[in-house]
Amino acid sequence: SYALTQPLPVSVALGQTARITCGGNDIGSKNVHWYQQKPGQAPVLVIFSDSNRPSGIPERFSGSNSGNTATLTISRAQAGDEADYYCQVWDSSTQVYVFGPGTKVTVL
Amino acid sequence: QVQLEESGGGVVQPGRSLRLSCTASGLTFSTYAMHWVRQAPGKGLEWLAVISDDGSNEFYADSVKGRFTISRDNSQNTLYLQMVSLRAEDTALYYCVMAARYEFDYWGQGTLVTVSS
């Protein structure tokens, strides 16, 4: 079955840029979606189809996807960006949906 | 605005059954695929099952295939998850999720299922 990898905790200084990666075999050929989950809350979609932002998501959130790695970039990080971030794909060969293990982002 | 409200969670003994429900409002329920996603305490997200907008197709994660059944009633804007032969490892917060395409657009707040003797 298709598997996704994500780094363990990521720290970023206030106002700086955080990059969270999502690894998978030829993930560049798939659409990758990203979710933000704050403690005690349901996840929120922040990027869909590699690089698109839903309505209401700040432009500071961006995404890219190529080869075996997709990346979520948080520019000008704010304290409110502290959360767990999950990547997700749909595996067409098995018709199942896959989440990455998640990355905890801390803003220092 | 879109609202998804899950119900039916609780404490259940191993081997028993439970049915979760999710009532949707604020969007045309019958035009969206619907999913169940769960999150064990302190763990990540795990996709469980999807049902197509008209209920004609269902797919499951291997971890629940044969034990869980997803269904929907478009006339009642309601999604269901029938769970049988529950195990301790099924203990989790269960989310109802609405999807227009292959990403998860709207999430409920979840209902907690605890499997314990």
Coordinates of N, CA and C in Angstrom, one line a residue:
Chain A
S1 N 0.8 -1.2 0.0 CA 0.0 0.0 0.0 C 0.9 1.3 0.0
Y2 N 0.3 2.3 -0.5 CA 1.1 3.6 -0.6 C 1.3 4.2 0.7
A3 N 2.6 4.6 1.0 CA 2.9 5.2 2.3 C 3.5 6.6 2.1
L4 N 3.2 7.5 3.0 CA 3.7 8.8 3.1 C 4.6 9.0 4.3
T5 N 5.7 9.8 4.1 CA 6.5 10.1 5.3 C 6.6 11.6 5.5
Q6 N 6.7 12.0 6.8 CA 6.8 13.4 7.2 C 7.8 13.5 8.3
P7 N 8.5 14.6 8.3 CA 9.5 14.7 9.4 C 8.8 14.9 10.7
L8 N 9.6 14.6 11.8 CA 9.1 14.8 13.1 C 9.1 16.3 13.4
P9 N 9.0 16.7 14.6 CA 8.8 18.1 14.9 C 9.6 19.1 14.1
V10 N 9.0 20.2 13.7 CA 9.7 21.3 13.0 C 9.5 22.6 13.8
S11 N 10.6 23.3 14.0 CA 10.6 24.5 14.8 C 10.9 25.7 13.8
V12 N 10.2 26.8 14.0 CA 10.5 28.0 13.2 C 10.4 29.2 14.0
A13 N 11.3 30.1 13.8 CA 11.3 31.4 14.5 C 10.1 32.3 14.0
L14 N 9.6 33.0 14.9 CA 8.5 33.9 14.6 C 8.9 34.8 13.4
G15 N 8.0 34.8 12.4 CA 8.3 35.7 11.2 C 9.1 35.0 10.2
Q16 N 9.7 33.8 10.5 CA 10.5 33.1 9.5 C 9.7 32.1 8.7
T17 N 10.3 31.3 7.9 CA 9.7 30.4 7.0 C 9.8 29.0 7.4
A18 N 8.7 28.2 7.5 CA 8.8 26.8 7.8 C 8.4 26.0 6.6
R19 N 9.2 25.0 6.4 CA 8.9 24.0 5.3 C 8.7 22.6 5.8
I20 N 7.6 22.1 5.5 CA 7.2 20.7 5.9 C 7.1 19.8 4.7
T21 N 7.9 18.7 4.7 CA 7.9 17.9 3.6 C 7.0 16.6 3.7
C22 N 6.6 16.1 2.6 CA 5.8 14.9 2.6 C 6.4 14.0 1.5
G23 N 6.9 12.9 1.9 CA 7.6 12.0 0.9 C 6.8 10.8 0.5
G24 N 6.9 10.4 -0.7 CA 6.2 9.2 -1.2 C 6.7 8.9 -2.6
N25 N 6.6 7.6 -3.0 CA 7.1 7.2 -4.2 C 6.4 7.9 -5.4
D26 N 7.1 8.6 -6.2 CA 6.5 9.4 -7.3 C 5.3 10.2 -6.9
I27 N 5.4 10.8 -5.7 CA 4.3 11.6 -5.2 C 4.0 12.8 -6.1
G28 N 4.9 13.2 -7.0 CA 4.7 14.3 -7.9 C 3.6 14.0 -8.9
S29 N 3.3 12.7 -9.1 CA 2.3 12.3 -10.0 C 0.9 12.3 -9.4
K30 N 0.8 12.6 -8.1 CA -0.4 12.6 -7.4 C -0.8 14.0 -6.9
N31 N -2.0 14.2 -6.6 CA -2.5 15.5 -6.0 C -2.3 15.4 -4.5
V32 N -1.6 16.3 -3.9 CA -1.3 16.3 -2.5 C -2.2 17.4 -1.8
H33 N -2.7 17.0 -0.7 CA -3.5 18.0 0.1 C -3.0 18.1 1.5
W34 N -3.1 19.2 2.1 CA -2.5 19.5 3.4 C -3.6 20.0 4.4
Y35 N -3.5 19.5 5.7 CA -4.4 19.9 6.7 C -3.7 20.4 7.9
Q36 N -4.3 21.4 8.6 CA -3.7 21.9 9.8 C -4.7 21.5 10.9
Q37 N -4.1 21.0 12.0 CA -4.9 20.6 13.2 C -4.3 21.2 14.4
K38 N -5.1 22.1 15.0 CA -4.7 22.6 16.3 C -5.3 21.8 17.4
P39 N -4.6 21.8 18.6 CA -5.1 21.0 19.7 C -6.5 21.1 20.0
G40 N -7.2 20.0 20.1 CA -8.6 19.9 20.5 C -9.6 20.3 19.4
Q41 N -9.0 20.5 18.2 CA -9.9 20.9 17.1 C -9.8 19.9 15.9
A42 N -10.8 20.0 15.1 CA -10.8 19.2 13.9 C -9.8 19.7 12.9
P43 N -9.3 18.9 12.0 CA -8.4 19.4 10.9 C -9.1 20.4 10.0
V44 N -8.3 21.2 9.4 CA -8.7 22.2 8.4 C -7.9 22.1 7.2
L45 N -8.5 22.0 6.0 CA -7.8 22.0 4.8 C -7.1 23.3 4.5
V46 N -5.8 23.3 4.3 CA -5.1 24.5 4.0 C -4.5 24.6 2.6
I47 N -4.3 23.5 2.0 CA -3.8 23.4 0.6 C -4.4 22.2 0.0
F48 N -5.0 22.4 -1.2 CA -5.5 21.2 -2.0 C -4.8 21.2 -3.4
S49 N -4.8 20.0 -3.9 CA -4.2 19.8 -5.2 C -2.8 20.5 -5.4
D50 N -1.9 20.1 -4.4 CA -0.5 20.5 -4.4 C -0.3 22.0 -4.0
S51 N -1.1 22.9 -4.6 CA -0.7 24.3 -4.4 C -1.8 25.3 -4.3
N52 N -3.0 24.8 -4.1 CA -4.2 25.7 -4.1 C -4.7 25.9 -2.7
R53 N -5.0 27.2 -2.5 CA -5.5 27.6 -1.1 C -7.0 27.7 -1.1
P54 N -7.7 27.0 -0.2 CA -9.2 27.2 -0.1 C -9.4 28.7 0.4
S55 N -10.7 29.1 0.2 CA -11.1 30.4 0.6 C -10.8 30.6 2.1
G56 N -10.2 31.7 2.5 CA -10.0 32.0 3.9 C -8.7 31.6 4.4
I57 N -7.9 30.9 3.6 CA -6.5 30.5 4.1 C -5.6 31.6 3.6
P58 N -4.7 32.0 4.5 CA -3.8 33.1 4.2 C -2.8 32.8 3.1
E59 N -2.4 33.8 2.4 CA -1.4 33.6 1.3 C -0.1 33.1 1.8
R60 N 0.1 33.2 3.1 CA 1.4 32.8 3.7 C 1.5 31.2 3.5
F61 N 0.4 30.6 3.3 CA 0.5 29.1 3.1 C 0.6 28.8 1.6
S62 N 1.6 28.0 1.3 CA 1.8 27.6 -0.1 C 2.3 26.2 -0.2
G63 N 2.1 25.6 -1.4 CA 2.5 24.2 -1.5 C 3.2 24.0 -2.9
S64 N 4.0 22.9 -2.9 CA 4.6 22.5 -4.2 C 4.7 21.0 -4.2
N65 N 4.9 20.4 -5.3 CA 5.0 18.9 -5.4 C 5.8 18.5 -6.6
S66 N 6.8 17.7 -6.4 CA 7.6 17.3 -7.6 C 8.4 16.0 -7.1
G67 N 8.6 15.1 -8.1 CA 9.4 14.0 -7.8 C 8.8 13.1 -6.7
N68 N 9.6 12.9 -5.7 CA 9.2 12.1 -4.5 C 8.9 12.9 -3.3
T69 N 8.8 14.3 -3.5 CA 8.5 15.1 -2.3 C 7.6 16.2 -2.6
A70 N 6.6 16.4 -1.7 CA 5.7 17.5 -1.7 C 6.1 18.4 -0.5
T71 N 5.9 19.7 -0.6 CA 6.3 20.6 0.5 C 5.2 21.6 0.8
L72 N 4.9 21.8 2.0 CA 4.0 22.9 2.5 C 5.0 23.9 3.1
T73 N 4.8 25.2 2.6 CA 5.6 26.3 3.1 C 4.7 27.3 3.8
I74 N 5.2 27.6 5.0 CA 4.5 28.6 5.8 C 5.4 29.8 5.9
S75 N 5.1 30.9 5.3 CA 5.9 32.1 5.3 C 5.5 33.0 6.4
R76 N 6.5 33.8 6.9 CA 6.2 34.8 8.0 C 5.4 34.1 9.1
A77 N 5.9 33.1 9.6 CA 5.2 32.2 10.6 C 4.7 33.0 11.8
Q78 N 3.5 32.7 12.2 CA 2.9 33.4 13.4 C 2.6 32.4 14.5
A79 N 2.4 32.9 15.7 CA 2.2 32.0 16.8 C 0.9 31.1 16.5
G80 N 0.0 31.6 15.8 CA -1.2 30.9 15.5 C -1.1 29.8 14.5
D81 N 0.1 29.7 14.0 CA 0.4 28.6 13.0 C 0.9 27.3 13.7
E82 N 1.1 27.4 15.0 CA 1.5 26.2 15.7 C 0.4 25.2 15.7
A83 N 0.7 24.0 15.2 CA -0.3 23.0 14.9 C 0.4 21.7 14.4
D84 N -0.4 20.7 14.3 CA 0.1 19.5 13.5 C -0.4 19.6 12.1
Y85 N 0.5 19.3 11.2 CA 0.2 19.4 9.7 C 0.3 18.0 9.1
Y86 N -0.8 17.6 8.4 CA -0.8 16.3 7.7 C -0.9 16.5 6.2
C87 N -0.2 15.7 5.5 CA -0.4 15.6 4.0 C -1.3 14.4 3.8
Q88 N -1.9 14.4 2.6 CA -2.9 13.4 2.2 C -2.9 13.2 0.7
V89 N -3.0 12.0 0.2 CA -3.2 11.7 -1.2 C -4.3 10.7 -1.4
W90 N -4.7 10.5 -2.6 CA -5.6 9.4 -3.0 C -4.8 8.5 -3.8
D91 N -4.8 7.2 -3.5 CA -4.1 6.2 -4.2 C -5.0 5.6 -5.2
S92 N -4.9 5.9 -6.5 CA -5.8 5.5 -7.5 C -5.7 3.9 -7.7
S93 N -4.6 3.4 -7.5 CA -4.4 1.9 -7.7 C -5.2 1.1 -6.7
T94 N -5.4 1.6 -5.5 CA -6.2 0.8 -4.5 C -7.5 1.5 -4.1
Q95 N -7.7 2.7 -4.6 CA -8.9 3.5 -4.3 C -9.0 3.8 -2.8
V96 N -7.8 4.0 -2.2 CA -7.9 4.4 -0.8 C -7.2 5.7 -0.6
Y97 N -7.5 6.3 0.5 CA -6.9 7.6 0.9 C -5.9 7.4 2.0
V98 N -4.8 8.2 1.8 CA -3.7 8.0 2.7 C -3.3 9.3 3.4
F99 N -3.0 9.3 4.7 CA -2.5 10.4 5.4 C -1.0 10.2 5.7
G100 N -0.3 11.2 5.7 CA 1.0 11.1 6.3 C 0.9 11.1 7.8
P101 N 2.0 10.8 8.5 CA 2.0 10.6 10.0 C 1.9 11.9 10.7
G102 N 2.0 13.1 10.0 CA 1.9 14.4 10.7 C 3.2 14.9 11.1
T103 N 3.2 16.3 11.1 CA 4.4 17.0 11.6 C 3.9 18.1 12.6
K104 N 4.5 18.1 13.7 CA 4.2 19.2 14.7 C 5.1 20.4 14.4
V105 N 4.5 21.5 14.2 CA 5.2 22.8 14.0 C 5.1 23.6 15.2
T106 N 6.3 24.1 15.7 CA 6.4 25.0 16.8 C 6.9 26.3 16.4
V107 N 6.3 27.4 16.8 CA 6.8 28.7 16.4 C 7.5 29.3 17.7
L108 N 8.8 29.6 17.5 CA 9.6 30.0 18.7 C 9.6 31.5 18.8
Chain B
Q1 N -23.7 28.1 6.9 CA -22.4 27.5 6.7 C -22.6 26.0 6.8
V2 N -21.6 25.2 6.4 CA -21.6 23.8 6.4 C -21.5 23.3 7.9
Q3 N -22.4 22.4 8.3 CA -22.2 21.8 9.6 C -22.4 20.3 9.5
L4 N -21.5 19.6 10.1 CA -21.5 18.2 10.2 C -21.5 17.8 11.7
E5 N -22.5 17.1 12.1 CA -22.6 16.7 13.5 C -22.7 15.2 13.7
E6 N -21.6 14.7 14.3 CA -21.5 13.3 14.6 C -22.2 12.9 15.9
S7 N -22.7 11.7 16.0 CA -23.3 11.2 17.2 C -23.2 9.7 17.3
G8 N -23.4 9.1 18.4 CA -23.5 7.7 18.6 C -22.2 7.1 19.3
G9 N -21.2 7.9 19.5 CA -20.1 7.4 20.2 C -20.4 7.1 21.7
G10 N -19.4 6.4 22.3 CA -19.6 6.0 23.7 C -18.6 4.9 24.1
V11 N -18.8 4.4 25.3 CA -18.0 3.3 25.7 C -18.7 1.9 25.4
V12 N -17.9 1.1 24.8 CA -18.5 -0.2 24.4 C -17.5 -1.3 24.7
Q13 N -18.0 -2.5 25.0 CA -17.1 -3.6 25.3 C -16.5 -4.2 24.1
P14 N -15.3 -4.8 24.2 CA -14.7 -5.5 23.0 C -15.6 -6.5 22.5
G15 N -15.7 -6.6 21.1 CA -16.5 -7.6 20.5 C -18.0 -7.1 20.2
R16 N -18.3 -6.0 20.8 CA -19.7 -5.5 20.6 C -19.7 -4.6 19.4
S17 N -20.9 -4.1 19.1 CA -21.2 -3.2 17.9 C -21.6 -1.8 18.3
L18 N -21.5 -0.9 17.4 CA -21.9 0.5 17.6 C -22.2 1.1 16.2
R19 N -23.1 2.0 16.2 CA -23.4 2.7 14.9 C -23.3 4.2 15.1
L20 N -22.4 4.8 14.3 CA -22.3 6.2 14.4 C -23.1 6.9 13.3
S21 N -23.6 8.1 13.6 CA -24.3 8.9 12.7 C -23.7 10.2 12.5
C22 N -24.0 10.8 11.3 CA -23.5 12.2 11.0 C -24.6 12.9 10.2
T23 N -25.0 14.0 10.8 CA -26.1 14.8 10.1 C -25.5 16.0 9.5
A24 N -25.8 16.3 8.3 CA -25.2 17.4 7.5 C -26.2 18.5 7.3
S25 N -25.7 19.7 7.3 CA -26.6 20.9 6.9 C -25.7 21.9 6.3
G26 N -26.3 22.8 5.5 CA -25.6 23.9 4.9 C -25.1 23.7 3.5
L27 N -25.2 22.5 3.0 CA -24.8 22.2 1.6 C -25.8 21.1 1.1
T28 N -25.7 20.9 -0.2 CA -26.5 19.8 -0.8 C -25.8 18.5 -0.5
F29 N -26.3 17.8 0.5 CA -25.6 16.6 0.9 C -25.5 15.5 -0.2
S30 N -26.5 15.4 -1.0 CA -26.5 14.3 -2.0 C -25.5 14.6 -3.2
T31 N -24.8 15.7 -3.2 CA -23.8 15.9 -4.2 C -22.4 15.7 -3.7
Y32 N -22.2 15.3 -2.5 CA -20.9 15.1 -2.0 C -20.6 13.6 -1.6
A33 N -19.4 13.2 -1.9 CA -18.9 11.9 -1.3 C -18.7 12.2 0.2
M34 N -18.8 11.2 1.0 CA -18.7 11.3 2.4 C -17.7 10.3 3.0
H35 N -17.0 10.6 4.0 CA -15.9 9.8 4.5 C -16.0 9.7 6.0
W36 N -15.4 8.7 6.6 CA -15.1 8.6 8.0 C -13.6 8.5 8.2
V37 N -13.1 9.3 9.1 CA -11.7 9.4 9.4 C -11.6 9.3 10.9
R38 N -10.7 8.6 11.5 CA -10.6 8.5 12.9 C -9.2 9.0 13.4
Q39 N -9.1 9.3 14.7 CA -7.8 9.7 15.3 C -7.8 9.1 16.7
A40 N -6.9 8.1 16.9 CA -6.7 7.5 18.2 C -6.0 8.6 19.1
P41 N -6.2 8.5 20.4 CA -5.7 9.5 21.3 C -4.2 9.7 21.1
G42 N -3.8 10.9 20.9 CA -2.4 11.3 20.7 C -1.8 10.8 19.4
K43 N -2.6 10.3 18.5 CA -2.1 9.8 17.3 C -2.5 10.6 16.0
G44 N -2.1 10.1 14.9 CA -2.4 10.8 13.6 C -3.8 10.4 13.1
L45 N -4.1 11.0 11.9 CA -5.3 10.7 11.2 C -5.3 9.4 10.4
E46 N -6.4 8.7 10.5 CA -6.5 7.5 9.7 C -7.8 7.5 9.0
W47 N -7.7 7.4 7.6 CA -8.9 7.3 6.8 C -9.5 5.9 6.9
L48 N -10.8 5.8 7.0 CA -11.5 4.6 7.2 C -12.3 4.1 6.0
A49 N -13.2 5.0 5.5 CA -14.1 4.6 4.5 C -14.7 5.8 3.7
V50 N -15.1 5.5 2.5 CA -15.8 6.6 1.7 C -17.0 5.9 1.0
I51 N -18.0 6.8 0.8 CA -19.2 6.4 0.1 C -19.5 7.5 -0.9
S52 N -19.8 7.1 -2.1 CA -20.1 8.0 -3.2 C -21.3 8.8 -2.9
D53 N -21.5 9.9 -3.7 CA -22.6 10.8 -3.5 C -24.0 10.1 -3.5
D54 N -24.1 9.1 -4.4 CA -25.4 8.4 -4.5 C -25.5 7.1 -3.8
G55 N -24.4 6.8 -3.1 CA -24.3 5.6 -2.3 C -24.0 4.3 -3.0
S56 N -23.7 4.5 -4.3 CA -23.5 3.3 -5.1 C -22.1 2.6 -5.0
N57 N -21.2 3.4 -4.4 CA -19.8 2.8 -4.3 C -19.3 3.1 -2.9
E58 N -18.5 2.1 -2.4 CA -17.9 2.2 -1.1 C -16.5 1.6 -1.2
F59 N -15.6 2.3 -0.4 CA -14.3 1.7 -0.3 C -13.8 1.8 1.1
Y60 N -13.0 0.9 1.5 CA -12.6 0.8 2.9 C -11.1 0.7 3.1
A61 N -10.6 1.2 4.2 CA -9.2 0.9 4.6 C -9.1 -0.6 5.0
D62 N -8.0 -1.2 4.8 CA -7.8 -2.6 5.1 C -8.0 -2.9 6.6
S63 N -7.7 -1.9 7.4 CA -7.8 -2.1 8.9 C -9.3 -2.3 9.4
V64 N -10.3 -1.9 8.6 CA -11.6 -2.0 9.0 C -12.5 -2.8 8.0
K65 N -11.9 -3.2 6.9 CA -12.7 -3.9 5.9 C -13.3 -5.2 6.5
G66 N -14.6 -5.4 6.2 CA -15.2 -6.6 6.8 C -15.8 -6.4 8.1
R67 N -15.4 -5.3 8.9 CA -16.0 -5.0 10.2 C -16.8 -3.8 10.2
F68 N -16.4 -2.8 9.4 CA -17.2 -1.5 9.4 C -17.9 -1.4 8.0
T69 N -19.1 -0.8 8.1 CA -19.9 -0.5 6.9 C -20.4 0.9 6.9
I70 N -20.1 1.6 5.8 CA -20.5 3.0 5.6 C -21.8 3.0 4.8
S71 N -22.7 3.8 5.2 CA -23.9 4.0 4.4 C -24.4 5.4 4.5
R72 N -25.4 5.7 3.8 CA -26.0 7.1 3.8 C -27.5 7.1 3.5
D73 N -28.2 8.1 4.0 CA -29.6 8.3 3.6 C -29.7 9.8 3.1
N74 N -29.7 9.9 1.8 CA -29.7 11.3 1.3 C -31.0 12.0 1.6
S75 N -32.1 11.3 1.8 CA -33.3 12.0 2.2 C -33.3 12.6 3.6
Q76 N -32.4 12.1 4.4 CA -32.2 12.6 5.8 C -30.9 13.3 6.0
N77 N -30.2 13.5 4.9 CA -28.8 14.2 5.0 C -28.0 13.5 6.1
T78 N -28.0 12.2 6.1 CA -27.3 11.5 7.2 C -26.4 10.4 6.7
L79 N -25.2 10.4 7.3 CA -24.2 9.4 7.0 C -24.1 8.5 8.2
Y80 N -23.8 7.2 8.0 CA -23.7 6.2 9.1 C -22.4 5.4 9.0
L81 N -22.0 4.9 10.1 CA -20.9 4.0 10.2 C -21.3 2.9 11.1
Q82 N -21.5 1.7 10.6 CA -21.8 0.5 11.4 C -20.5 -0.2 11.7
M83 N -20.2 -0.4 13.0 CA -19.0 -1.0 13.4 C -19.3 -2.2 14.2
V84 N -18.7 -3.4 13.9 CA -19.0 -4.6 14.6 C -17.6 -5.2 15.0
S85 N -17.7 -6.1 15.9 CA -16.5 -6.8 16.4 C -15.4 -5.8 16.9
L86 N -15.8 -4.8 17.7 CA -14.9 -3.7 18.0 C -13.8 -4.2 18.9
R87 N -12.6 -3.6 18.7 CA -11.4 -3.9 19.4 C -10.9 -2.7 20.2
A88 N -10.0 -3.0 21.1 CA -9.4 -1.9 21.9 C -8.8 -0.8 20.9
E89 N -8.2 -1.3 19.9 CA -7.5 -0.4 18.9 C -8.4 0.4 18.1
D90 N -9.7 0.2 18.2 CA -10.7 1.1 17.5 C -11.0 2.3 18.4
T91 N -10.5 2.4 19.5 CA -10.7 3.5 20.4 C -10.1 4.8 19.7
A92 N -11.0 5.7 19.5 CA -10.6 6.9 18.7 C -11.7 7.9 18.7
L93 N -11.3 9.1 18.2 CA -12.3 10.2 17.8 C -12.7 9.9 16.4
Y94 N -13.9 9.8 16.1 CA -14.4 9.5 14.7 C -15.0 10.7 14.1
Y95 N -14.4 11.1 12.9 CA -14.8 12.3 12.2 C -15.6 11.9 11.0
C96 N -16.6 12.7 10.8 CA -17.4 12.6 9.5 C -16.8 13.7 8.6
V97 N -16.6 13.4 7.4 CA -15.9 14.4 6.5 C -16.6 14.4 5.1
M98 N -16.8 15.6 4.6 CA -17.4 15.8 3.3 C -16.4 16.2 2.3
A99 N -16.5 15.6 1.1 CA -15.5 15.8 0.1 C -16.1 16.0 -1.3
A100 N -15.7 17.1 -1.9 CA -16.2 17.4 -3.3 C -15.4 16.6 -4.3
R101 N -14.1 16.5 -4.0 CA -13.2 15.8 -4.9 C -12.4 14.8 -4.1
Y102 N -11.1 14.9 -4.1 CA -10.3 13.9 -3.4 C -9.6 14.5 -2.2
E103 N -10.0 15.8 -1.9 CA -9.5 16.3 -0.6 C -10.7 16.5 0.3
F104 N -10.4 16.6 1.6 CA -11.4 16.6 2.6 C -11.8 18.1 3.0
D105 N -12.9 18.5 2.5 CA -13.3 19.9 2.6 C -13.8 20.3 3.9
Y106 N -14.8 19.5 4.4 CA -15.4 19.9 5.7 C -15.4 18.8 6.7
W107 N -15.1 19.1 7.9 CA -15.0 18.1 9.0 C -16.0 18.4 10.1
G108 N -16.6 17.3 10.7 CA -17.3 17.5 11.9 C -16.3 17.7 13.1
Q109 N -16.9 17.7 14.3 CA -16.1 17.9 15.5 C -15.7 16.5 16.1
G110 N -16.3 15.5 15.6 CA -16.0 14.1 16.0 C -16.8 13.6 17.1
T111 N -16.9 12.3 17.2 CA -17.6 11.6 18.3 C -16.6 10.5 18.8
L112 N -16.5 10.4 20.1 CA -15.5 9.6 20.7 C -16.0 8.2 21.0
V113 N -15.3 7.2 20.5 CA -15.6 5.8 20.7 C -14.5 5.2 21.6
T114 N -14.9 4.6 22.7 CA -13.9 4.0 23.6 C -14.3 2.5 23.7
V115 N -13.4 1.6 23.4 CA -13.6 0.2 23.4 C -12.9 -0.3 24.6
S116 N -13.6 -0.7 25.7 CA -13.0 -1.1 26.9 C -13.9 -2.0 27.7
S117 N -13.3 -3.0 28.4 CA -14.2 -3.9 29.2 C -14.3 -3.3 30.6

